[in-house]
Structure formats: C-alpha cells, structure tokens
CSV table of C-alpha atoms in Angstrom, one decimal:
chain,number,residue,atom,x,y,z
A,7,UNK,CA,-100.8,24.3,-24.6
A,8,UNK,CA,-99.2,24.8,-28.1
A,9,UNK,CA,-98.7,28.1,-30.1
A,10,UNK,CA,-97.6,28.7,-33.6
A,11,UNK,CA,-96.1,32.3,-33.8
A,12,UNK,CA,-95.6,33.9,-37.5
A,13,UNK,CA,-95.5,37.4,-38.7
A,14,UNK,CA,-94.4,39.6,-41.4
A,15,UNK,CA,-96.0,37.7,-44.4
A,16,UNK,CA,-95.9,41.0,-46.4
A,17,UNK,CA,-98.4,39.7,-48.7
A,18,UNK,CA,-98.8,41.7,-52.0
A,19,UNK,CA,-94.8,42.2,-52.2
A,20,UNK,CA,-93.2,43.3,-55.3
A,21,UNK,CA,-89.5,43.2,-55.4
A,22,UNK,CA,-87.7,45.5,-58.1
A,23,UNK,CA,-91.3,44.9,-60.4
A,24,UNK,CA,-91.5,41.3,-59.6
A,25,UNK,CA,-94.7,40.2,-58.1
A,26,UNK,CA,-94.2,37.2,-55.4
A,27,UNK,CA,-98.0,36.2,-55.1
A,28,UNK,CA,-97.0,32.7,-56.3
A,29,UNK,CA,-94.3,32.7,-53.7
A,30,UNK,CA,-96.7,33.6,-50.8
A,31,UNK,CA,-99.2,31.1,-52.0
A,32,UNK,CA,-96.7,28.5,-51.5
A,33,UNK,CA,-95.1,29.8,-48.3
A,34,UNK,CA,-98.6,30.3,-46.5
A,35,UNK,CA,-99.8,27.0,-47.9
A,36,UNK,CA,-96.7,25.3,-46.1
A,37,UNK,CA,-97.4,27.5,-42.9
A,38,UNK,CA,-101.0,25.8,-43.0
A,39,UNK,CA,-99.7,22.3,-43.5
A,40,UNK,CA,-97.2,22.9,-40.6
A,41,UNK,CA,-100.3,24.2,-38.7
A,42,UNK,CA,-102.4,20.8,-39.6
A,43,UNK,CA,-99.3,18.9,-38.5
A,44,UNK,CA,-98.5,20.6,-35.2
A,45,UNK,CA,-102.2,21.3,-34.1
A,46,UNK,CA,-101.5,24.1,-32.3
A,47,UNK,CA,-104.3,25.4,-29.7
A,48,UNK,CA,-103.2,29.2,-30.6
A,49,UNK,CA,-101.8,30.8,-33.9
A,50,UNK,CA,-100.4,34.1,-33.4
A,51,UNK,CA,-99.8,36.6,-36.5
A,52,UNK,CA,-97.8,39.6,-35.1
A,53,UNK,CA,-98.5,42.0,-37.7
A,54,UNK,CA,-97.3,42.9,-41.5
A,55,UNK,CA,-99.9,40.7,-43.1
A,56,UNK,CA,-99.6,42.9,-45.9
A,57,UNK,CA,-96.8,44.7,-47.7
A,58,UNK,CA,-98.9,48.1,-48.2
A,59,UNK,CA,-101.5,49.8,-46.4
A,60,UNK,CA,-103.5,49.5,-49.8
A,61,UNK,CA,-103.7,45.9,-50.7
A,62,UNK,CA,-104.7,44.6,-53.8
A,63,UNK,CA,-107.9,42.4,-53.9
A,64,UNK,CA,-105.6,39.4,-54.7
A,65,UNK,CA,-103.7,40.0,-51.9
A,66,UNK,CA,-106.6,40.3,-49.4
A,67,UNK,CA,-108.1,37.3,-50.8
A,68,UNK,CA,-105.0,35.5,-50.0
A,69,UNK,CA,-104.7,36.7,-46.6
A,70,UNK,CA,-108.2,36.0,-45.5
A,71,UNK,CA,-108.1,32.3,-46.8
A,72,UNK,CA,-104.9,31.9,-45.3
A,73,UNK,CA,-106.1,33.2,-42.1
A,74,UNK,CA,-109.5,31.0,-42.5
A,75,UNK,CA,-107.4,27.9,-42.9
A,76,UNK,CA,-105.3,28.2,-40.0
A,77,UNK,CA,-108.7,28.5,-38.0
A,78,UNK,CA,-109.8,25.3,-39.5
A,79,UNK,CA,-107.1,23.3,-38.5
A,80,UNK,CA,-109.1,23.9,-34.9
A,81,UNK,CA,-106.7,26.6,-33.6
A,82,UNK,CA,-107.8,29.9,-32.2
A,83,UNK,CA,-106.4,32.6,-34.5
A,84,UNK,CA,-105.2,35.9,-33.5
A,85,UNK,CA,-103.8,38.6,-35.7
A,86,UNK,CA,-102.6,42.1,-35.1
A,87,UNK,CA,-101.7,45.2,-37.2
A,88,UNK,CA,-98.2,46.0,-38.1
A,89,UNK,CA,-96.7,49.3,-39.5
A,90,UNK,CA,-97.2,48.1,-43.1
A,91,UNK,CA,-100.7,47.3,-42.5
A,92,UNK,CA,-103.9,49.8,-42.7
A,93,UNK,CA,-105.0,49.3,-39.0
A,94,UNK,CA,-108.4,50.6,-39.9
A,95,UNK,CA,-108.7,48.4,-42.8
A,96,UNK,CA,-107.9,45.2,-40.8
A,97,UNK,CA,-110.4,46.6,-38.1
A,98,UNK,CA,-113.1,46.7,-40.8
A,99,UNK,CA,-112.8,43.0,-41.8
A,100,UNK,CA,-113.7,42.3,-38.0
A,101,UNK,CA,-117.2,41.4,-38.4
A,102,UNK,CA,-116.2,38.9,-41.2
A,103,UNK,CA,-113.3,37.7,-38.8
A,104,UNK,CA,-115.4,37.1,-35.6
A,105,UNK,CA,-118.0,35.2,-37.8
A,106,UNK,CA,-114.9,33.0,-38.8
A,107,UNK,CA,-113.7,32.4,-35.2
A,108,UNK,CA,-110.7,34.8,-36.2
A,109,UNK,CA,-109.7,37.6,-33.9
A,110,UNK,CA,-108.5,40.6,-35.6
A,111,UNK,CA,-106.9,43.8,-34.0
A,112,UNK,CA,-105.8,46.3,-36.5
A,113,UNK,CA,-105.4,49.3,-34.1
A,114,UNK,CA,-105.6,50.5,-31.1
A,115,UNK,CA,-108.9,50.8,-29.7
A,116,UNK,CA,-110.5,53.1,-27.0
A,117,UNK,CA,-111.3,50.2,-24.6
A,118,UNK,CA,-108.1,48.5,-23.4
A,119,UNK,CA,-110.1,45.3,-22.7
A,120,UNK,CA,-110.6,44.7,-26.4
A,121,UNK,CA,-106.9,44.2,-26.7
A,122,UNK,CA,-107.1,41.2,-23.9
A,123,UNK,CA,-108.2,38.0,-25.3
A,124,UNK,CA,-109.0,35.0,-23.3
A,125,UNK,CA,-109.3,31.5,-24.2
A,126,UNK,CA,-109.1,27.8,-23.0
A,127,UNK,CA,-107.5,25.1,-25.0
A,128,UNK,CA,-109.5,21.5,-25.8
A,129,UNK,CA,-107.1,20.3,-22.7
A,130,UNK,CA,-108.7,22.7,-20.6
A,131,UNK,CA,-105.4,24.9,-20.3
A,132,UNK,CA,-106.7,28.7,-19.6
A,133,UNK,CA,-104.6,31.4,-21.5
A,134,UNK,CA,-104.7,35.2,-21.7
A,135,UNK,CA,-103.3,37.4,-24.6
A,136,UNK,CA,-102.7,41.0,-24.6
A,137,UNK,CA,-102.6,42.0,-28.2
A,138,UNK,CA,-101.2,45.4,-29.2
A,139,UNK,CA,-101.0,46.4,-32.7
A,140,UNK,CA,-98.2,48.8,-34.2
A,141,UNK,CA,-98.4,52.1,-32.7
A,142,UNK,CA,-96.9,55.4,-34.4
A,143,UNK,CA,-95.2,57.9,-32.2
A,144,UNK,CA,-98.3,60.2,-32.2
A,145,UNK,CA,-101.1,57.1,-31.6
A,146,UNK,CA,-98.7,56.3,-28.9
A,147,UNK,CA,-99.4,59.4,-26.9
A,148,UNK,CA,-102.9,59.2,-27.8
A,149,UNK,CA,-103.4,55.5,-26.2
A,150,UNK,CA,-101.6,56.8,-23.2
A,151,UNK,CA,-104.1,59.7,-22.9
A,152,UNK,CA,-107.1,57.7,-23.5
A,153,UNK,CA,-106.5,55.0,-21.3
A,154,UNK,CA,-106.2,57.6,-18.5
A,155,UNK,CA,-102.8,56.2,-17.2
A,156,UNK,CA,-100.8,59.4,-16.9
A,157,UNK,CA,-100.6,63.0,-18.4
A,158,UNK,CA,-98.8,62.8,-21.6
A,159,UNK,CA,-95.4,65.0,-20.9
A,160,UNK,CA,-93.3,66.3,-23.6
A,161,UNK,CA,-90.2,64.5,-22.2
A,162,UNK,CA,-91.6,61.2,-22.3
A,163,UNK,CA,-90.6,59.0,-24.6
A,164,UNK,CA,-92.0,56.3,-27.1
A,165,UNK,CA,-90.7,53.7,-24.9
A,166,UNK,CA,-92.2,55.0,-21.9
A,167,UNK,CA,-95.8,55.3,-23.6
A,168,UNK,CA,-95.3,51.6,-24.9
A,169,UNK,CA,-94.1,50.6,-21.3
A,170,UNK,CA,-97.4,52.2,-19.8
A,171,UNK,CA,-99.8,50.7,-22.4
A,172,UNK,CA,-98.2,47.0,-22.2
A,173,UNK,CA,-98.6,47.5,-18.5
A,174,UNK,CA,-102.2,48.4,-18.7
A,175,UNK,CA,-102.8,45.4,-20.9
A,176,UNK,CA,-100.8,42.9,-18.5
A,177,UNK,CA,-102.8,44.0,-15.3
A,178,UNK,CA,-104.5,40.5,-15.3
A,179,UNK,CA,-101.2,38.6,-15.6
A,180,UNK,CA,-101.5,37.7,-12.0
A,181,UNK,CA,-103.5,34.4,-11.8
A,182,UNK,CA,-100.9,31.2,-11.4
A,183,UNK,CA,-102.9,28.8,-13.5
A,184,UNK,CA,-103.1,30.5,-16.3
A,185,UNK,CA,-100.6,30.9,-19.3
A,186,UNK,CA,-100.1,34.7,-20.0
A,187,UNK,CA,-99.2,35.7,-23.5
A,188,UNK,CA,-98.6,39.2,-25.1
A,189,UNK,CA,-97.9,39.9,-29.0
A,190,UNK,CA,-96.9,43.2,-30.1
A,191,UNK,CA,-95.4,44.7,-33.5
A,192,UNK,CA,-92.0,46.9,-32.4
A,193,UNK,CA,-88.4,47.0,-32.4
A,194,UNK,CA,-86.8,45.8,-29.1
A,195,UNK,CA,-83.4,47.2,-28.3
A,196,UNK,CA,-80.5,45.0,-29.2
A,197,UNK,CA,-82.5,42.9,-31.5
A,198,UNK,CA,-81.1,42.1,-35.3
A,199,UNK,CA,-82.9,43.9,-38.3
A,200,UNK,CA,-83.7,41.4,-41.3
A,201,UNK,CA,-82.6,43.9,-43.8
A,202,UNK,CA,-85.4,44.6,-45.5
A,203,UNK,CA,-87.7,46.4,-42.5
A,204,UNK,CA,-89.0,49.8,-43.1
A,205,UNK,CA,-86.1,52.0,-41.7
A,206,UNK,CA,-88.4,54.7,-40.3
A,207,UNK,CA,-89.9,52.7,-38.1
A,208,UNK,CA,-86.7,50.5,-36.7
A,209,UNK,CA,-84.6,53.7,-35.9
A,210,UNK,CA,-83.6,54.4,-32.3
A,211,UNK,CA,-86.9,56.4,-31.6
A,212,UNK,CA,-88.8,53.7,-32.2
A,213,UNK,CA,-86.7,50.8,-30.2
A,214,UNK,CA,-88.0,49.9,-27.0
A,215,UNK,CA,-86.1,48.3,-24.3
A,216,UNK,CA,-87.1,44.3,-23.3
A,217,UNK,CA,-88.0,45.9,-19.9
A,218,UNK,CA,-91.3,47.2,-21.3
A,219,UNK,CA,-92.6,43.4,-21.0
A,220,UNK,CA,-93.9,42.3,-17.9
A,221,UNK,CA,-91.9,39.1,-16.2
A,222,UNK,CA,-95.2,37.2,-15.4
A,223,UNK,CA,-95.4,36.8,-19.1
A,224,UNK,CA,-95.0,33.1,-20.5
A,225,UNK,CA,-94.0,34.2,-23.9
A,226,UNK,CA,-93.9,37.3,-26.1
A,227,UNK,CA,-94.7,37.0,-29.8
A,228,UNK,CA,-93.1,39.9,-31.5
A,229,UNK,CA,-93.5,40.8,-35.3
A,230,UNK,CA,-91.5,43.8,-37.4
A,231,UNK,CA,-87.9,42.4,-37.3
A,232,UNK,CA,-87.6,39.7,-40.2
A,233,UNK,CA,-84.9,37.6,-38.9
A,234,UNK,CA,-86.0,34.9,-36.4
A,235,UNK,CA,-84.1,35.4,-33.0
A,236,UNK,CA,-84.7,35.3,-29.3
A,237,UNK,CA,-84.4,38.6,-27.4
A,238,UNK,CA,-83.0,38.7,-24.0
A,239,UNK,CA,-85.4,40.1,-21.3
A,240,UNK,CA,-87.4,39.5,-17.9
A,241,UNK,CA,-89.5,36.7,-19.7
A,242,UNK,CA,-89.2,34.6,-22.8
A,243,UNK,CA,-89.5,37.0,-26.1
A,244,UNK,CA,-88.9,35.9,-29.5
A,245,UNK,CA,-89.3,37.5,-33.2
A,246,UNK,CA,-90.5,34.6,-35.5
A,247,UNK,CA,-89.2,36.4,-38.3
A,248,UNK,CA,-90.8,36.6,-41.9
A,249,UNK,CA,-91.4,32.8,-43.6
A,250,UNK,CA,-89.7,34.2,-46.7
A,251,UNK,CA,-86.7,36.7,-47.6
A,252,UNK,CA,-88.7,40.0,-48.4
A,253,UNK,CA,-85.6,41.9,-49.8
A,254,UNK,CA,-82.3,41.2,-50.7
A,255,UNK,CA,-80.8,42.4,-47.6
A,256,UNK,CA,-82.3,39.1,-46.4
A,257,UNK,CA,-81.1,36.7,-48.3
A,258,UNK,CA,-79.4,35.0,-45.5
A,259,UNK,CA,-82.5,34.5,-43.7
A,260,UNK,CA,-84.1,31.2,-43.1
A,261,UNK,CA,-87.5,31.4,-43.5
A,262,UNK,CA,-89.3,29.8,-40.5
A,263,UNK,CA,-92.4,29.9,-38.1
A,264,UNK,CA,-92.1,29.5,-34.3
A,265,UNK,CA,-93.6,26.5,-32.2
A,266,UNK,CA,-94.0,27.3,-28.4
A,267,UNK,CA,-95.1,24.6,-25.9
A,268,UNK,CA,-96.0,25.7,-22.8
A,269,UNK,CA,-98.4,25.7,-19.6
A,270,UNK,CA,-99.0,27.7,-16.6
A,271,UNK,CA,-96.6,26.3,-14.7
A,272,UNK,CA,-93.6,25.1,-16.8
A,273,UNK,CA,-91.4,27.4,-18.9
A,274,UNK,CA,-91.8,28.0,-22.9
A,275,UNK,CA,-90.2,25.2,-24.8
A,276,UNK,CA,-89.3,26.8,-28.3
A,277,UNK,CA,-88.4,25.5,-31.6
A,278,UNK,CA,-88.3,26.9,-35.3
A,279,UNK,CA,-89.8,24.8,-38.2
A,280,UNK,CA,-88.5,26.0,-41.5
A,281,UNK,CA,-90.7,27.3,-44.3
A,282,UNK,CA,-88.6,26.8,-47.5
A,283,UNK,CA,-91.2,27.6,-50.3
A,284,UNK,CA,-90.0,31.0,-51.3
A,285,UNK,CA,-87.8,31.4,-54.4
A,286,UNK,CA,-84.2,32.2,-52.9
A,287,UNK,CA,-82.6,35.6,-53.1
A,288,UNK,CA,-79.1,35.4,-54.2
A,289,UNK,CA,-76.2,38.2,-54.9
A,290,UNK,CA,-73.5,37.8,-57.7
A,291,UNK,CA,-70.6,39.9,-58.6
A,292,UNK,CA,-68.5,40.1,-61.7
A,293,UNK,CA,-67.2,41.6,-64.8
A,294,UNK,CA,-69.6,41.0,-67.9
A,295,UNK,CA,-67.1,38.1,-69.1
A,296,UNK,CA,-67.1,36.7,-65.6
A,297,UNK,CA,-71.0,36.8,-65.6
A,298,UNK,CA,-71.2,35.2,-68.9
A,299,UNK,CA,-69.3,32.2,-67.6
A,300,UNK,CA,-70.8,31.7,-64.1
A,301,UNK,CA,-73.1,28.9,-63.5
A,302,UNK,CA,-76.4,31.4,-62.2
A,303,UNK,CA,-77.6,30.4,-58.9
A,304,UNK,CA,-81.3,29.4,-58.6
A,305,UNK,CA,-83.7,32.4,-57.6
A,306,UNK,CA,-83.8,36.1,-57.9
A,307,UNK,CA,-80.7,37.8,-58.4
A,308,UNK,CA,-78.8,41.3,-57.5
A,309,UNK,CA,-75.9,41.7,-59.5
A,310,UNK,CA,-73.2,44.0,-58.9
A,311,UNK,CA,-71.4,44.8,-62.1
A,312,UNK,CA,-67.6,45.1,-62.0
A,313,UNK,CA,-67.7,47.5,-65.1
A,314,UNK,CA,-67.6,51.4,-65.4
A,315,UNK,CA,-71.1,52.9,-66.0
A,316,UNK,CA,-72.1,52.8,-69.4
A,317,UNK,CA,-75.4,53.1,-71.7
A,318,UNK,CA,-76.8,49.7,-72.1
A,319,UNK,CA,-75.1,48.0,-69.7
A,320,UNK,CA,-78.3,46.9,-67.6
A,321,UNK,CA,-79.8,45.3,-70.8
A,322,UNK,CA,-76.5,43.5,-71.5
A,323,UNK,CA,-76.6,42.0,-67.9
A,324,UNK,CA,-80.1,41.0,-68.2
A,325,UNK,CA,-79.4,39.4,-71.5
A,326,UNK,CA,-76.9,37.3,-69.5
A,327,UNK,CA,-78.8,36.9,-66.3
A,328,UNK,CA,-82.5,37.1,-67.3
A,329,UNK,CA,-83.7,36.5,-63.4
A,330,UNK,CA,-81.4,39.5,-62.2
A,331,UNK,CA,-83.9,42.1,-60.7
A,332,UNK,CA,-81.4,44.4,-59.4
A,333,UNK,CA,-78.4,45.7,-61.3
A,334,UNK,CA,-75.8,48.1,-59.6
A,335,UNK,CA,-72.3,49.0,-60.3
A,336,UNK,CA,-70.1,47.5,-57.7
A,337,UNK,CA,-69.7,49.4,-54.9
A,338,UNK,CA,-66.2,49.2,-54.7
A,339,UNK,CA,-66.0,50.7,-58.0
A,340,UNK,CA,-67.6,53.7,-57.3
A,341,UNK,CA,-65.3,56.6,-56.1
A,342,UNK,CA,-65.6,58.0,-52.9
A,343,UNK,CA,-67.1,61.4,-53.0
A,344,UNK,CA,-64.9,64.3,-53.7
A,345,UNK,CA,-62.3,62.0,-54.7
A,346,UNK,CA,-62.2,63.0,-58.7
A,347,UNK,CA,-59.5,64.9,-59.8
A,348,UNK,CA,-61.8,67.1,-61.8
A,349,UNK,CA,-64.3,68.2,-58.9
A,350,UNK,CA,-66.8,70.5,-60.5
A,351,UNK,CA,-66.7,74.2,-59.7
A,352,UNK,CA,-70.3,75.7,-59.9
A,353,UNK,CA,-69.2,79.4,-60.4
A,354,UNK,CA,-68.5,80.5,-64.0
A,355,UNK,CA,-69.1,76.6,-65.4
A,356,UNK,CA,-71.7,75.8,-68.2
A,357,UNK,CA,-74.3,73.0,-67.4
A,358,UNK,CA,-72.6,70.8,-69.9
A,359,UNK,CA,-69.1,71.2,-68.4
A,360,UNK,CA,-70.5,70.4,-65.1
A,361,UNK,CA,-72.3,67.4,-66.5
A,362,UNK,CA,-69.0,66.0,-68.1
A,363,UNK,CA,-67.1,66.7,-64.7
A,364,UNK,CA,-69.6,64.8,-62.7
A,365,UNK,CA,-69.5,61.8,-65.4
A,366,UNK,CA,-65.7,61.7,-65.0
A,367,UNK,CA,-65.7,62.0,-61.1
A,368,UNK,CA,-68.1,58.8,-61.2
A,369,UNK,CA,-65.6,57.0,-63.9
A,370,UNK,CA,-68.4,57.3,-66.5
A,371,UNK,CA,-66.6,57.2,-70.0
A,372,UNK,CA,-69.8,56.7,-72.4
A,373,UNK,CA,-69.8,59.6,-74.8
A,374,UNK,CA,-73.5,58.6,-75.7
A,375,UNK,CA,-74.6,59.8,-72.3
A,376,UNK,CA,-73.1,63.3,-72.8
A,377,UNK,CA,-74.6,63.4,-76.2
A,378,UNK,CA,-78.0,62.6,-74.7
A,379,UNK,CA,-77.5,65.1,-72.0
A,380,UNK,CA,-76.9,68.0,-74.8
A,381,UNK,CA,-79.9,67.1,-76.7
A,382,UNK,CA,-82.0,67.2,-73.4
A,383,UNK,CA,-80.6,70.5,-72.4
A,384,UNK,CA,-81.0,72.0,-76.2
A,385,UNK,CA,-84.7,71.0,-76.0
A,386,UNK,CA,-84.9,72.7,-72.6
A,387,UNK,CA,-83.3,76.2,-73.6
A,388,UNK,CA,-85.5,76.1,-76.8
C-alpha cells in the first residue's frame, strides 16, 4: 500500500500580523496535487490542522475543502487533533466527515476501539491504524483510567501513560498479513524541533521515548514537530514536518510531505516530496545604511538592526524593507543584564531617574523617549 503522511498545516496562522491564508491555499493545493499524482491508498494528517483552537470560518472552509479534495483522489483519509486544535470541535465535525468518507479523531474517546481504524486497499492489502490525538498531561491520566489499564499512580509520568494507551490501541498488531500503522501528535525524545512549536507542549515533561511505539508497527506517522525527520526506534518512525515554515525559527526547513510504500511482509520505503508553495521566510542584518543598500531577498523578512534603539527606528526600517514583519535590535548589540555602568539602585531614586538609568544600561540615547516618559509620568501623578 501507499501512504501520504502530512501534518502541522496550521491553517489560520497569522505571522506578526500578516495573514498567510493565500499561502495555505497554495500549499494545500500542492499537497492535493501530489496526492493526485501519487495515488496513495491512505492519507494521514497527523494533527494541528489549525493554528488556533478557535479557527475562523475561512480557515474551517479551507481545511474541510482540503480534506474533501484528498478524499476525492480515491484515498482513505484519517486526520487527528493536535495541541493547537480544539479536539471537541473536530469531533463535532465527525458526522460531516463520515458522510464524506473521512475519518476524524479530534480527542480521545471513552471507547479505545474508536481509535483503531481498519481498511483495505483496492489491491486487497489489509491495514489497521491506531490513531491517537494529542493528549494533555491531565487527559493522559484520564485516558489511562477510563481504559482501565492500571491505577493512575502519582509517580507515573506522562510517558508511562502514553505508553499504556498506545499498547492498548496496538493490541491487534499481531496478524502477519496486515499492515500495522500508528499516528500520533507528540514529542519523541531526541527529535529536533522545527523552531515554531508551542514550547509548553515540547518540553521534557511532554517528551516520550520512542519505545512507547510497538515494534510490530510497519510505520508510525507523527505530527507536532515541524521539521521532517526520521526517529530511531523499534519500528519506522517519522515526522512529516509542516508543509510550510510556520515561523522565522523554521526558515531553513524545507516544506514537504512524506510518501510511504509498504506491505505486510516488506519494510516501509520512505521518501519526501517537496511542497514549495509558501512564501519563504528570511533574516537580514545590518545598519540602516547597509539595509538601504542590500538587494532584499524574496519573502517575509525578520530584520536585526545594528543600531542603538530610538523612537521611529522601526518605521525607518519598514520604509526601506516593506516586507519586514519582525524588526529587532541585533542581539549582539544588547548589553548583558547588569553590564551597564549605571545600574539603577531603587532606594531613594525617582521613577524618572530609574528610567533614565534603564535607558542608559540598554544603550538607548534618544531624548524623545525620556521626554515621553516624563509626560506620561506627569499625567499619572495628576
């Protein structure tokens, strides 16, 4: 059978105030075109369809139309909820999805059998997919309890709970004439972040070892980390990565989807197919004079300015580089905390003196900022 594995679409993403709706339309159109060309038997979308738990109607239309178009290629389509998605809202779409022949699993349900999906390809290859949406710490404990796997003890970790849940979902991975698959939205120890993930859900407490996946799985399709990569483990494990760079920390990532060919008796053959439809993200550095002379690269820009901070600097940069979405003072010019020679002492100092010392410690010499502070302070005092 052939599988197209994608994840982390983040439809509805706004980058520093810039909508990326048109980019998402182009990127998802390319993903659909790849599916038409490759003719997969199964498409797996491994979470984070949306960038926010409250997507706009436009974002919802784009996602539902993309899923429908993928289904119309003839593939079975399975999508799970990620940490950015509202799992219950995705589950509310299940009647529509089922009518369209699409399998949605937004959140973990009381019955584990709902997360085990069986299918057969047009050529007669049988497959079974264990589909695990994102689980928060609290709901990981609840899932263990409601599946009656073991008592939830205080010293059990998130990884313990995930391992038990996955083992329960993969109990049927014993038939030798069937392809066994897993999809989940989580962080695996040792994998590399892409640069734009939500930090709270990638830290150590949320990272699980690759050993939570069953060695009998033919392929594990993961979402959550935005960089396409293989993970070493007891079976073939892979992040497809996001098909577009979500934030500037991901500007070196190459958007792609993963195509997998596998049978019940042969190892998974994996290849990446690039998706070049998004506007590139670029970082440039320099003084105002240098920025005025550069041949600005194509794409959305992050600018590190090699100038001392002052009022109006942002506007000057944006006039030179209209596609600059993020403008910062170059970190190399910012003094380390406590390195200023006039470190403010709170006792007996006026607010004006403290603020002046702060400006001095940050290398900020614009008198206009001090004057504005004085005006605001006077207004508050009166």
